Amino acid sequence: MGNLRKSFSEARCLVIGGGGFIGINLSNALARAGAQVDAYGRRLSIRDSLISGVRWTSADFADRAKLAEAVEHADFVFHLVSSSTPSSANADPAADVMDNLVTTLHLLDICRVQSFGRLVFISSGGTVYGIPSMIPVPETAPTDPISAHGVQKLAVEKYLALYRHLYDLDYLVLRVANPYGPMQIARKSQGVVAALMMRALADEPVEIWGSGDVVRDFIHVQDVVRAILMASLHPGPSRLFNLGSGMGTSIKTVIDDIERVVGRGPLKRIHLPARAVDVPSNVLDIRRIREEVGWQPEIEWMDGLRKTMEWTMNAKENGLI
Amino acid sequence: MGNLRKSFSEARCLVIGGGGFIGINLSNALARAGAQVDAYGRRLSIRDSLISGVRWTSADFADRAKLAEAVEHADFVFHLVSSSTPSSANADPAADVMDNLVTTLHLLDICRVQSFGRLVFISSGGTVYGIPSMIPVPETAPTDPISAHGVQKLAVEKYLALYRHLYDLDYLVLRVANPYGPMQIARKSQGVVAALMMRALADEPVEIWGSGDVVRDFIHVQDVVRAILMASLHPGPSRLFNLGSGMGTSIKTVIDDIERVVGRGPLKRIHLPARAVDVPSNVLDIRRIREEVGWQPEIEWMDGLRKTMEWTMNAKENGLI
């Protein structure tokens, strides 16, 4: 394990899960910061989305030979792979463990024997805590997930700490809240802002699971990516940070605000039953990353929504989504 | 899920891992309490050790069809399977996850769809906490394992809580300290009392990993089994209990005490390097089980050692170990 770099200039960065929402944004930001970036993933979710300076490798996370090759001599490995969502993982937790936890342990075994810098893992600030004992929820709060997705992410965090203890593996965990913004595509039960925006722009009714009083911590992906870059270079003692806006917004409010931003009059609302995997409220306490790393969110919510709308309209026009 | 029974009389009990140290003792105790007991395991570690009233099934935990058949209509399922030790799990955490966590998730899926009572899981009081933040360590202490074995046990605990949340699965977790006593066979890095006793009785030198100042919480298996029976019938709110003696004993003291009990003069001590998986000290706070369940340890340490010696001599004479 080498010493931690002071900048991304010429740094060799591997972004596993580089073809997804955060992965594309992160890969591009790293390339802009001067890094040599390998974006590694099963597929690129939006074509032509990676800037020059990012090399795309289409490969499976479970392909251990390809993975070992990609990790070799990396200064930073960003692990953003998640083949599951809170809903899909619950349907088959054993498969979720096989696809995500076992493969991650293979990655850790590759990292511990190779010449290698720091491993940055994107965890789930929305699910590892379960039903928060306090709002906003600090990193020290109890972790009792109510989704298999959350248990699996938490297990990865524990194995990372273990590999540090046993092998001095340098790692960082970022428990990201609900990111939104450019490159997000609505998947089943994830990407609520993207899903609502798409429907609003298509003049389709929006779906609300439960009462709409469910509160989430939405953070613009540009803020997320800036935090990942800053925290990754940070040598400080903490290995685990919440990463969110620190503010709660209800689903109802999201819909009202999208209605305002889109400006085509009231959206039709369809009410669906509440889901057992949804915690009633989740807002992250972001004092630790603010104080230790010196990062704070910069993109204001309504402004972020406007940017998201512009990107979505553009992407639709160009047939990208 | 049925209502919780008030006694084991006529209760259908499945003991998975029934051929091991705690499994044999538990199966026999359940049969004595009037239960219909199925002991299920890969192999019976000590022949002729199960009393009549216990039916032995030789099968693999990974055999889902056999497992489903065995679980059917059980009032209690005791899950004691552990194919790994703190040392072996670290050597290959991914294999440990496959062998223990994935198989356990299959068990949970079987339990949630079948007519079924309560699932009792034997967790590891010695590893889930990692390096304890306080001694004795209460159930509410942070859980930061320094062994893959500990992470995997902790993950099972989290999935059990999840299955209760999602499917109302009735479960109980017992975080057992270091059990010792009859039916224990020294395995690599486990069963320190059995290992030391065997060597002392064979006039062989004893091995000490590190300084010998490592402190553990030893509890006689008879006390463990009595606690499992009592807690399993207990309807109270807690789903998780520490199960130990509540007292710490150093490895040095264990050796001194075995020397005294065996009474053949000083044992030769061989010093080996300390192991990264060993926490320096672990003593469980047992107030919760004492207060909620009304159980407390009854077998005094020196008396327990004497009983262990008698059993070991007997078993050696009869060629059982």
XYZ file of C-alpha atoms in Angstrom:
642
model
C 0.000 0.000 0.000
C 1.474 3.327 -1.041
C 1.225 6.708 0.594
C -1.886 8.688 -0.033
C -1.652 11.102 -2.969
C -2.232 14.817 -2.550
C -4.063 15.292 -5.869
C -5.607 13.280 -8.687
C -3.144 14.612 -11.241
C -1.742 11.530 -13.054
C -3.358 9.284 -10.425
C -4.504 5.925 -11.731
C -8.168 5.550 -10.831
C -10.386 2.541 -11.302
C -14.114 3.157 -11.055
C -15.939 -0.154 -10.655
C -19.547 0.406 -11.537
C -18.332 3.234 -13.761
C -21.219 2.904 -16.196
C -23.934 3.882 -13.729
C -25.335 7.144 -12.431
C -22.685 8.103 -9.867
C -20.005 6.160 -11.770
C -20.254 8.246 -14.944
C -20.265 11.515 -13.004
C -17.340 10.380 -10.853
C -15.267 9.070 -13.770
C -15.661 12.348 -15.648
C -14.835 14.449 -12.577
C -11.691 12.391 -11.941
C -10.587 12.802 -15.572
C -11.171 16.558 -15.325
C -8.992 16.556 -12.188
C -6.165 15.062 -14.244
C -6.482 11.390 -13.338
C -6.066 8.414 -15.665
C -9.468 6.846 -15.323
C -10.644 3.320 -16.030
C -14.401 3.052 -15.864
C -15.280 -0.619 -15.400
C -18.788 -1.988 -15.590
C -21.242 -4.345 -17.170
C -22.681 -1.679 -19.410
C -22.622 2.058 -19.875
C -26.120 3.181 -18.927
C -26.002 6.313 -21.108
C -24.063 6.224 -24.375
C -21.453 8.896 -25.129
C -21.597 9.991 -21.492
C -17.931 9.446 -20.641
C -15.556 12.258 -21.587
C -12.253 11.657 -23.332
C -9.658 10.701 -20.758
C -11.900 7.989 -19.388
C -11.272 4.500 -20.715
C -14.301 2.237 -20.689
C -13.962 -1.479 -19.943
C -17.012 -3.614 -20.312
C -16.643 -6.472 -17.860
C -18.477 -8.218 -15.094
C -17.670 -7.505 -11.453
C -17.685 -11.275 -10.909
C -14.884 -11.792 -13.481
C -11.970 -12.145 -11.070
C -9.222 -12.251 -13.678
C -10.412 -9.082 -15.402
C -10.892 -7.408 -12.043
C -7.375 -8.283 -10.860
C -5.955 -6.897 -14.093
C -7.916 -3.658 -13.685
C -6.915 -3.181 -10.042
C -3.207 -3.634 -10.727
C -1.222 -0.543 -9.726
C -4.328 1.563 -9.152
C -3.840 4.484 -6.801
C -7.545 4.595 -6.107
C -10.246 1.995 -6.569
C -13.803 3.292 -6.316
C -16.322 0.542 -5.673
C -19.787 1.667 -6.762
C -21.181 -1.631 -7.956
C -24.595 -2.551 -6.771
C -26.562 -5.082 -8.681
C -29.452 -4.721 -6.274
C -31.917 -2.152 -5.009
C -33.702 -2.250 -1.639
C -36.659 -3.956 -3.312
C -34.808 -6.458 -5.477
C -32.430 -7.551 -2.710
C -35.334 -8.417 -0.421
C -36.807 -10.694 -3.051
C -33.706 -12.911 -2.861
C -31.186 -11.938 -0.148
C -29.017 -15.009 -0.832
C -28.589 -13.978 -4.469
C -27.834 -10.438 -3.342
C -25.091 -11.770 -1.059
C -23.623 -13.849 -3.876
C -23.725 -11.026 -6.428
C -22.526 -8.223 -4.201
C -20.890 -9.405 -0.983
C -18.973 -12.433 -2.254
C -17.705 -10.509 -5.286
C -16.634 -7.624 -3.049
C -14.681 -10.037 -0.853
C -12.888 -11.227 -3.980
C -12.048 -7.589 -4.727
C -10.671 -7.136 -1.194
C -8.509 -10.215 -1.625
C -7.174 -8.808 -4.885
C -6.479 -5.427 -3.267
C -4.675 -6.827 -0.262
C -2.094 -8.730 -2.278
C -1.500 -6.138 -5.004
C 0.490 -2.956 -4.972
C -2.358 -0.621 -4.414
C -3.496 2.697 -2.892
C -6.909 3.368 -1.392
C -10.256 1.651 -1.767
C -13.307 3.912 -1.642
C -16.646 2.207 -1.089
C -19.977 3.860 -1.783
C -22.333 2.622 0.895
C -25.969 3.396 1.445
C -26.800 6.199 3.860
C -30.466 5.539 3.218
C -30.519 1.896 4.293
C -27.671 0.948 6.692
C -29.252 2.726 9.662
C -32.690 1.201 9.254
C -35.298 3.260 11.099
C -33.123 6.051 12.502
C -33.041 6.434 16.266
C -32.506 10.161 15.740
C -32.805 12.673 12.866
C -30.445 13.747 11.438
C -28.651 10.432 11.908
C -24.915 10.554 12.739
C -22.350 7.923 11.715
C -22.305 6.576 15.288
C -26.020 5.703 15.313
C -27.115 2.048 15.567
C -27.201 0.164 12.267
C -30.270 -2.045 12.042
C -31.251 -2.181 8.367
C -34.792 -3.063 7.349
C -33.725 -4.118 3.846
C -31.388 -6.885 2.672
C -29.627 -4.249 0.570
C -28.748 -2.378 3.765
C -27.498 -5.491 5.589
C -25.267 -6.386 2.658
C -23.806 -2.862 2.440
C -23.203 -2.894 6.187
C -21.462 -6.267 5.945
C -19.109 -4.846 3.283
C -18.289 -1.949 5.631
C -17.429 -4.421 8.402
C -15.215 -6.499 6.098
C -13.380 -3.332 5.001
C -12.593 -2.500 8.648
C -11.487 -6.106 9.125
C -9.110 -5.986 6.132
C -7.644 -2.807 7.500
C -7.092 -4.500 10.865
C -5.601 -7.650 9.369
C -3.774 -6.327 6.281
C -3.571 -2.557 6.685
C -5.821 -2.048 3.649
C -6.475 1.679 3.224
C -10.171 2.282 2.730
C -12.893 4.883 2.957
C -16.645 4.412 3.269
C -19.105 7.042 2.116
C -22.689 6.510 3.187
C -24.454 8.397 0.441
C -28.028 9.650 0.909
C -30.401 9.952 -2.084
C -28.414 11.351 -4.999
C -30.177 12.923 -7.977
C -29.159 14.842 -11.064
C -27.698 14.304 -14.551
C -27.131 10.713 -15.741
C -29.740 9.297 -13.377
C -32.174 6.905 -14.963
C -35.192 5.799 -13.000
C -34.866 2.141 -12.068
C -37.512 0.149 -10.320
C -37.805 1.680 -6.822
C -34.695 3.855 -7.191
C -34.028 7.291 -8.574
C -37.250 8.840 -7.374
C -36.363 12.341 -8.639
C -35.477 11.009 -12.093
C -38.659 8.952 -12.215
C -40.871 11.852 -11.169
C -39.124 14.261 -13.534
C -39.532 11.895 -16.502
C -43.222 11.465 -15.788
C -43.793 15.185 -15.274
C -42.077 15.997 -18.565
C -44.088 13.332 -20.361
C -47.340 14.634 -18.832
C -47.855 11.299 -17.148
C -49.299 10.817 -13.656
C -46.773 10.352 -10.829
C -46.813 7.402 -8.426
C -46.620 7.822 -4.669
C -45.827 4.818 -2.442
C -47.703 5.351 0.810
C -48.764 8.743 2.085
C -45.989 10.772 0.483
C -44.878 11.891 3.940
C -41.761 9.714 3.648
C -38.781 12.032 4.093
C -35.473 11.610 2.273
C -32.177 13.454 2.086
C -31.673 14.448 -1.560
C -28.264 15.531 -2.716
C -27.163 16.640 -6.158
C -24.708 14.228 -7.776
C -22.276 17.071 -8.479
C -22.020 17.673 -4.728
C -21.660 13.918 -4.172
C -18.818 13.629 -6.652
C -16.998 16.642 -5.242
C -17.265 15.102 -1.763
C -15.922 11.753 -3.015
C -12.903 13.474 -4.565
C -12.185 15.567 -1.483
C -12.668 12.745 1.030
C -10.591 10.319 -1.057
C -7.557 12.565 -0.789
C -8.147 13.272 2.867
C -5.643 11.555 5.189
C -7.636 12.157 8.402
C -8.505 9.486 10.947
C -12.144 8.785 10.044
C -12.794 5.967 7.593
C -16.523 6.501 7.376
C -18.562 9.559 6.455
C -22.199 10.341 5.870
C -22.675 12.126 2.585
C -25.942 13.954 2.128
C -27.475 17.406 2.151
C -28.299 17.192 5.850
C -31.848 18.310 5.023
C -35.044 16.327 4.770
C -37.565 16.656 1.955
C -40.815 14.709 1.785
C -41.888 12.958 -1.393
C -44.938 15.215 -1.454
C -42.661 18.251 -1.490
C -40.509 16.746 -4.241
C -43.607 16.385 -6.397
C -44.809 19.921 -5.601
C -41.353 21.312 -6.425
C -41.058 19.386 -9.678
C -44.525 20.642 -10.584
C -43.266 24.192 -10.041
C -40.016 23.710 -11.955
C -41.695 22.021 -14.909
C -44.430 24.667 -14.823
C -47.127 22.890 -16.781
C -49.793 22.916 -14.072
C -50.782 20.252 -11.509
C -49.486 16.698 -11.876
C -51.869 13.800 -11.504
C -50.963 11.725 -8.418
C -51.527 7.964 -8.189
C -51.372 6.514 -4.688
C -49.856 3.051 -4.188
C -49.477 1.078 -0.944
C -46.503 1.813 1.329
C -43.541 -0.564 1.100
C -42.003 -2.427 4.067
C -38.450 -1.583 2.938
C -39.015 2.161 3.154
C -37.932 3.779 6.400
C -40.324 6.626 7.280
C -37.607 9.227 7.464
C -33.923 9.465 6.683
C -31.788 12.573 6.917
C -28.035 12.297 7.389
C -26.027 14.256 9.899
C -23.137 15.614 7.808
C -21.109 17.353 10.515
C -18.243 14.856 10.342
C -17.449 15.301 6.634
C -18.021 19.036 6.945
C -15.595 19.379 9.847
C -12.940 16.818 8.916
C -12.887 17.112 5.147
C -14.113 20.689 4.783
C -16.775 19.748 2.242
C -20.323 21.021 2.224
C -23.175 20.849 -0.270
C -23.316 23.786 -2.654
C -26.166 23.106 -5.025
C -29.418 24.403 -3.702
C -32.396 22.078 -4.084
C -34.587 24.111 -6.487
C -31.559 24.963 -8.579
C -30.584 21.287 -8.640
C -34.077 20.365 -9.816
C -33.868 22.935 -12.621
C -30.519 21.498 -13.784
C -31.979 18.020 -13.640
C -34.908 19.109 -15.771
C -32.633 20.712 -18.372
C -30.455 17.613 -18.578
C -33.497 15.339 -18.792
C -35.065 17.353 -21.633
C -31.774 17.415 -23.489
C -31.166 13.706 -23.015
C -34.686 12.896 -24.208
C -34.245 15.058 -27.285
C -31.029 13.295 -28.142
C -32.545 9.858 -27.562
C -30.163 9.083 -24.714
C -32.856 8.133 -22.219
C -45.895 -18.751 12.833
C -47.508 -20.387 15.837
C -47.691 -19.179 19.393
C -44.688 -19.757 21.561
C -44.834 -22.970 23.559
C -44.637 -22.973 27.336
C -42.541 -26.143 27.613
C -40.579 -28.569 25.452
C -42.911 -31.433 26.246
C -43.861 -32.978 22.872
C -42.311 -29.973 21.089
C -40.758 -30.774 17.707
C -37.180 -29.536 17.815
C -34.675 -29.454 14.997
C -31.048 -28.980 15.989
C -28.999 -28.034 12.932
C -25.380 -28.683 13.736
C -26.618 -31.316 16.147
C -23.503 -33.443 15.832
C -21.113 -30.906 17.332
C -20.140 -29.888 20.839
C -23.092 -27.699 21.832
C -25.402 -29.565 19.428
C -25.025 -32.927 21.169
C -25.478 -31.415 24.617
C -28.493 -29.394 23.467
C -30.163 -32.291 21.644
C -29.868 -34.507 24.706
C -31.157 -31.793 27.049
C -34.161 -31.183 24.788
C -34.948 -34.905 24.674
C -34.716 -35.069 28.475
C -37.163 -32.148 28.618
C -39.659 -34.234 26.641
C -39.100 -32.875 23.140
C -39.058 -34.841 19.880
C -35.572 -34.037 18.704
C -34.054 -34.211 15.250
C -30.306 -33.679 15.352
C -29.178 -32.711 11.866
C -25.569 -32.446 10.823
C -22.779 -33.520 8.530
C -21.387 -35.948 11.062
C -21.712 -36.872 14.702
C -18.420 -35.774 16.248
C -18.606 -38.315 19.097
C -20.214 -41.682 18.447
C -22.961 -42.962 20.741
C -23.243 -39.507 22.270
C -26.912 -38.913 21.484
C -29.408 -40.384 23.915
C -32.459 -42.299 22.818
C -35.207 -39.871 21.932
C -32.892 -37.999 19.609
C -33.095 -38.930 15.936
C -29.901 -38.393 13.996
C -29.993 -37.215 10.367
C -26.738 -37.055 8.494
C -27.086 -34.301 5.915
C -25.396 -31.202 4.702
C -26.605 -27.751 5.733
C -26.325 -26.759 2.068
C -28.814 -29.463 1.009
C -31.903 -27.281 0.666
C -34.367 -30.072 -0.014
C -33.304 -32.076 3.052
C -33.276 -28.929 5.138
C -36.792 -27.942 4.068
C -38.021 -31.423 4.932
C -36.364 -31.245 8.354
C -37.744 -27.798 9.163
C -41.311 -28.721 8.273
C -43.644 -28.267 11.256
C -40.783 -27.694 13.694
C -41.757 -25.784 16.808
C -38.146 -24.798 17.345
C -35.203 -24.731 14.989
C -31.816 -24.346 16.642
C -29.150 -23.151 14.233
C -25.701 -24.086 15.554
C -23.926 -24.760 12.287
C -20.573 -23.163 11.840
C -18.212 -24.585 9.309
C -15.606 -21.980 10.208
C -13.491 -20.849 13.146
C -12.046 -17.348 13.598
C -8.804 -18.557 11.993
C -10.228 -20.549 9.092
C -12.755 -17.872 8.109
C -10.020 -15.255 7.782
C -8.132 -17.451 5.364
C -11.045 -17.262 2.923
C -13.880 -14.900 3.939
C -15.712 -15.384 0.621
C -15.869 -19.146 1.186
C -17.017 -18.534 4.751
C -19.846 -16.339 3.434
C -20.867 -18.993 0.914
C -20.757 -21.855 3.427
C -22.395 -20.098 6.332
C -24.233 -16.908 5.377
C -25.762 -17.951 2.057
C -26.888 -21.291 3.496
C -28.400 -19.522 6.500
C -30.350 -17.213 4.179
C -31.724 -20.308 2.473
C -32.789 -21.562 5.901
C -34.518 -18.244 6.627
C -36.372 -18.469 3.325
C -37.506 -21.976 4.212
C -38.628 -20.851 7.677
C -40.572 -17.849 6.461
C -42.775 -19.839 4.107
C -43.332 -22.878 6.320
C -45.595 -23.388 9.255
C -43.024 -22.868 11.898
C -42.297 -21.695 15.460
C -39.121 -20.021 16.623
C -35.614 -19.933 15.197
C -32.790 -19.842 17.740
C -29.389 -18.799 16.433
C -26.155 -19.404 18.306
C -23.959 -16.409 17.622
C -20.477 -15.670 18.808
C -20.108 -13.535 21.930
C -16.368 -13.793 21.555
C -16.114 -12.281 18.064
C -19.083 -10.042 17.146
C -17.954 -7.180 19.389
C -14.368 -7.088 18.172
C -12.116 -5.326 20.669
C -14.654 -4.454 23.374
C -15.112 -0.772 24.181
C -15.923 -1.802 27.754
C -15.582 -4.917 29.937
C -17.875 -6.674 30.603
C -19.407 -5.948 27.216
C -23.202 -5.462 27.067
C -25.431 -6.366 24.111
C -25.690 -2.669 23.188
C -21.930 -2.224 22.671
C -20.563 -1.433 19.188
C -20.005 -4.444 16.960
C -16.754 -4.158 15.027
C -15.423 -7.692 14.573
C -11.737 -8.294 13.913
C -12.395 -11.703 12.377
C -14.357 -12.724 9.289
C -16.129 -15.271 11.483
C -17.436 -12.398 13.613
C -18.609 -10.328 10.626
C -20.470 -13.302 9.194
C -22.211 -14.073 12.516
C -23.147 -10.415 12.852
C -24.570 -10.396 9.329
C -26.766 -13.394 10.209
C -28.045 -11.494 13.261
C -28.951 -8.520 11.056
C -30.753 -10.735 8.524
C -32.735 -12.356 11.352
C -33.914 -8.921 12.520
C -34.763 -8.097 8.907
C -36.839 -11.266 8.448
C -38.709 -10.423 11.609
C -39.409 -6.939 10.272
C -40.499 -8.170 6.838
C -42.116 -11.528 7.625
C -42.680 -11.610 11.378
C -40.213 -14.489 11.746
C -39.840 -15.307 15.443
C -36.168 -15.572 16.326
C -33.718 -15.440 19.184
C -29.977 -14.761 19.107
C -27.668 -16.015 21.823
C -24.161 -14.592 21.751
C -22.318 -17.393 23.481
C -18.930 -16.786 25.108
C -16.311 -19.596 25.282
C -18.124 -22.796 26.149
C -16.232 -25.786 27.546
C -17.120 -29.176 28.974
C -18.194 -32.676 27.927
C -18.345 -33.454 24.175
C -15.864 -30.739 23.294
C -13.092 -31.813 20.974
C -10.177 -29.495 20.385
C -10.274 -28.133 16.854
C -7.668 -25.933 15.325
C -7.836 -22.637 17.271
C -11.058 -23.528 19.059
C -11.883 -25.366 22.249
C -8.930 -24.127 24.246
C -9.997 -25.865 27.473
C -10.438 -29.204 25.683
C -7.095 -28.803 23.938
C -5.240 -27.961 27.135
C -6.974 -30.727 29.083
C -6.083 -33.344 26.461
C -2.458 -32.290 26.463
C -2.255 -32.175 30.244
C -3.727 -35.669 30.539
C -1.326 -36.962 27.882
C 1.648 -35.358 29.671
C 2.281 -33.224 26.602
C 3.427 -29.584 26.640
C 0.694 -26.941 26.268
C 0.760 -24.218 23.626
C 0.187 -20.551 24.440
C -0.562 -18.044 21.665
C 0.975 -14.736 22.713
C 1.600 -13.780 26.324
C -1.145 -15.848 27.899
C -2.696 -12.658 29.281
C -5.561 -12.940 26.800
C -8.770 -13.035 28.853
C -11.835 -15.072 27.926
C -15.234 -15.738 29.398
C -15.491 -19.509 29.907
C -18.833 -21.072 30.526
C -19.713 -24.691 31.130
C -21.793 -26.211 28.339
C -24.361 -27.440 30.840
C -25.021 -23.823 31.827
C -25.127 -22.863 28.144
C -27.687 -25.508 27.306
C -29.867 -24.629 30.285
C -29.797 -20.980 29.157
C -30.738 -21.922 25.583
C -33.731 -23.922 26.830
C -34.909 -21.163 29.175
C -34.414 -18.320 26.717
C -36.086 -20.256 23.883
C -39.321 -20.512 25.853
C -39.137 -16.916 27.004
C -41.688 -14.630 25.348
C -40.037 -11.358 26.484
C -39.194 -8.462 24.215
C -35.441 -8.962 23.791
C -34.335 -11.007 20.798
C -30.660 -10.968 21.623
C -28.817 -12.084 24.747
C -25.216 -12.451 25.801
C -24.599 -15.876 27.248
C -21.456 -16.279 29.319
C -20.245 -16.557 32.882
C -19.745 -12.812 33.143
C -16.261 -13.478 34.527
C -12.888 -13.216 32.832
C -10.150 -15.828 33.074
C -6.745 -15.488 31.442
C -5.252 -18.331 29.436
C -2.393 -18.428 31.978
C -4.922 -19.006 34.756
C -6.671 -21.711 32.739
C -3.363 -23.548 32.447
C -2.552 -23.106 36.142
C -6.006 -24.364 37.086
C -5.837 -27.377 34.780
C -2.434 -28.154 36.275
C -4.040 -28.145 39.713
C -7.038 -30.222 38.700
C -4.952 -32.827 36.870
C -2.460 -32.838 39.759
C 0.552 -34.339 38.054
C 2.922 -31.433 38.595
C 3.887 -28.512 36.354
C 2.932 -28.535 32.668
C 5.521 -27.621 30.100
C 4.497 -24.386 28.279
C 5.370 -23.657 24.657
C 5.001 -20.026 23.617
C 3.755 -19.225 20.095
C 3.241 -15.802 18.468
C 0.029 -13.878 19.171
C -2.692 -14.045 16.508
C -4.322 -11.033 14.853
C -7.797 -12.548 15.217
C -7.585 -12.746 19.002
C -9.107 -9.825 20.872
C -7.078 -9.097 24.026
C -10.003 -9.453 26.360
C -13.589 -10.555 26.150
C -16.002 -10.889 29.055
C -19.742 -10.705 28.480
C -22.140 -8.628 30.523
C -24.929 -11.092 31.343
C -27.330 -8.809 33.171
C -29.929 -8.907 30.399
C -30.436 -12.682 30.358
C -30.202 -12.785 34.137
C -32.913 -10.164 34.577
C -35.235 -10.989 31.679
C -34.969 -14.761 31.536
C -34.023 -15.464 35.142
C -31.068 -17.638 34.175
C -27.657 -17.530 35.790
C -24.579 -19.722 35.608
C -24.466 -22.426 38.245
C -21.348 -24.464 37.573
C -18.372 -23.033 39.357
C -15.186 -22.893 37.265
C -12.964 -25.352 39.205
C -15.846 -27.761 39.528
C -16.482 -27.441 35.795
C -12.841 -28.220 35.064
C -13.021 -31.321 37.254
C -16.112 -32.549 35.402
C -14.377 -31.883 32.109
C -11.358 -33.894 33.227
C -13.517 -36.827 34.293
C -15.387 -36.826 30.999
C -12.154 -36.535 28.999
C -10.515 -39.460 30.825
C -13.612 -41.554 30.368
C -13.937 -40.698 26.696
C -10.269 -41.488 26.100
C -10.602 -44.843 27.844
C -13.568 -45.728 25.682
C -11.828 -44.611 22.524
C -14.378 -41.887 21.828
C -11.860 -39.092 21.425
